């Protein structure tokens, strides 16, 4: 059948099972939006307040559902406004398809109105980027985009379509998408055998879980593996929920703001099994000194990550779930009672702590965990509140912490929460933000109210850029250069002006009743939580230090 390019776009989206698109229209993409209007019963379009909000919403939808997120924008500034969201998805391996439209083919390369080479701009931050100049190539490009986004290590793909292509006609033949198999062809038997040999010899094994374990859906296999290996389990920020945070073997997050138990124990381990992690500097401390006593086994679907940041002893290339299946089938029950007792004793004696005599971020998060029974999807912005959300909310299932780990994108969480709620309408979705981050994209509250998306926005309002201030306090002689936000902005009034229900919390006894009302509201809610400016995230590893140098507030007080 003969279809226009815009009709082909919509038919290909339907082919791929897309039920939701996040975007913002403009002149170059109008033909596609006109076609979306005709198919609004099949594809739900969420109009965001800003294109960046659309890219973050598509990202949150993808992370929380495991499906491909889709966002759209027009040419020029519309397309460039997607860039931060695309880069965020790229750093955290999120399957995303961004569809933009450009000026017509005769106008390309002539600095035409609202023309930008967005395929070129995004080339370093996508798995692939297309510029479609012929309608005959459009269906193939769209199908390839969805396949590339999901194959192997997931990631974002951008398709830029010239405007005249959306109006031109060509023959269209429907196709049923093929199931994308798990990456198993690179799993080498010899590498598996070397890994198993190291595990069997280990006296002090430990498991470190990264985001790849979440992406692969390896939670069942991981739990079985941890029990068979009889090892403590730590995770990265991106690995949260792949292993249940309530399990006895779990010792907390690793890295700059990891637990003392995790940081110190990795330094003592003799075998470290790393599952789907790329060894971010926020995890390793001084890279050359990371886990120096351990033989390191790295399992990753992406060969480019092997020996990139940390030199390992054995690498197994393949999907984490598939590799763990093999490990579990080959590994007998092991036992390390002395090592486990030592680590568990450390866990008992070195717990996370915070001040219990005033309103703090950790108190609010613990109360939120209690009231939601740990069943909520939590999204975050970036900063102190993000680390508290990682430390004090216990994640027992994958895809329940939605956060920008690699790029550290302030302004990410609110859009991501909207996407997560759209993808999981029966789940409670809460975005935890700092006041600095909320200012970045707070206009997306209007998106939530316009589309009646009942998310909860918790603002930890300390009137400063908290994490930057923490560094300024500890390492920059308390020179607070441009990190103080004390002004006349009233977040309750801002939220109410955008149509949301809003509350302000200033003391501990207000937390539970306000959270209960928010959880029962069934509409967008913003809660302004006023906390102290100098609250800090502990434990901490200072920049340029090893994980074994981890310290907390008690250590600082002892030194002074």
Short mmCIF file of C-alpha atoms in Angstrom, two decimals, residues 259-261 345-354 392 538-539 552:
data_model
loop_
_atom_site.label_atom_id
_atom_site.label_comp_id
_atom_site.label_asym_id
_atom_site.label_seq_id
_atom_site.Cartn_x
_atom_site.Cartn_y
_atom_site.Cartn_z
CA UNK A 259 28.67 1.68 53.19
CA UNK A 260 31.79 1.16 55.25
CA UNK A 261 31.05 -2.56 55.17
CA UNK A 345 29.79 -8.49 62.06
CA UNK A 346 31.10 -5.42 60.24
CA UNK A 347 27.60 -4.85 58.86
CA UNK A 348 26.16 -4.99 62.40
CA UNK A 349 28.73 -2.65 63.94
CA UNK A 350 29.06 -0.10 61.10
CA UNK A 351 25.46 0.77 60.12
CA UNK A 352 24.38 3.88 58.28
CA UNK A 353 23.51 6.64 60.76
CA UNK A 354 21.95 10.10 60.75
CA UNK A 392 17.88 4.47 52.95
CA UNK A 538 28.03 9.90 54.90
CA UNK A 539 29.96 7.66 54.61
CA UNK A 552 31.85 9.26 58.31
#
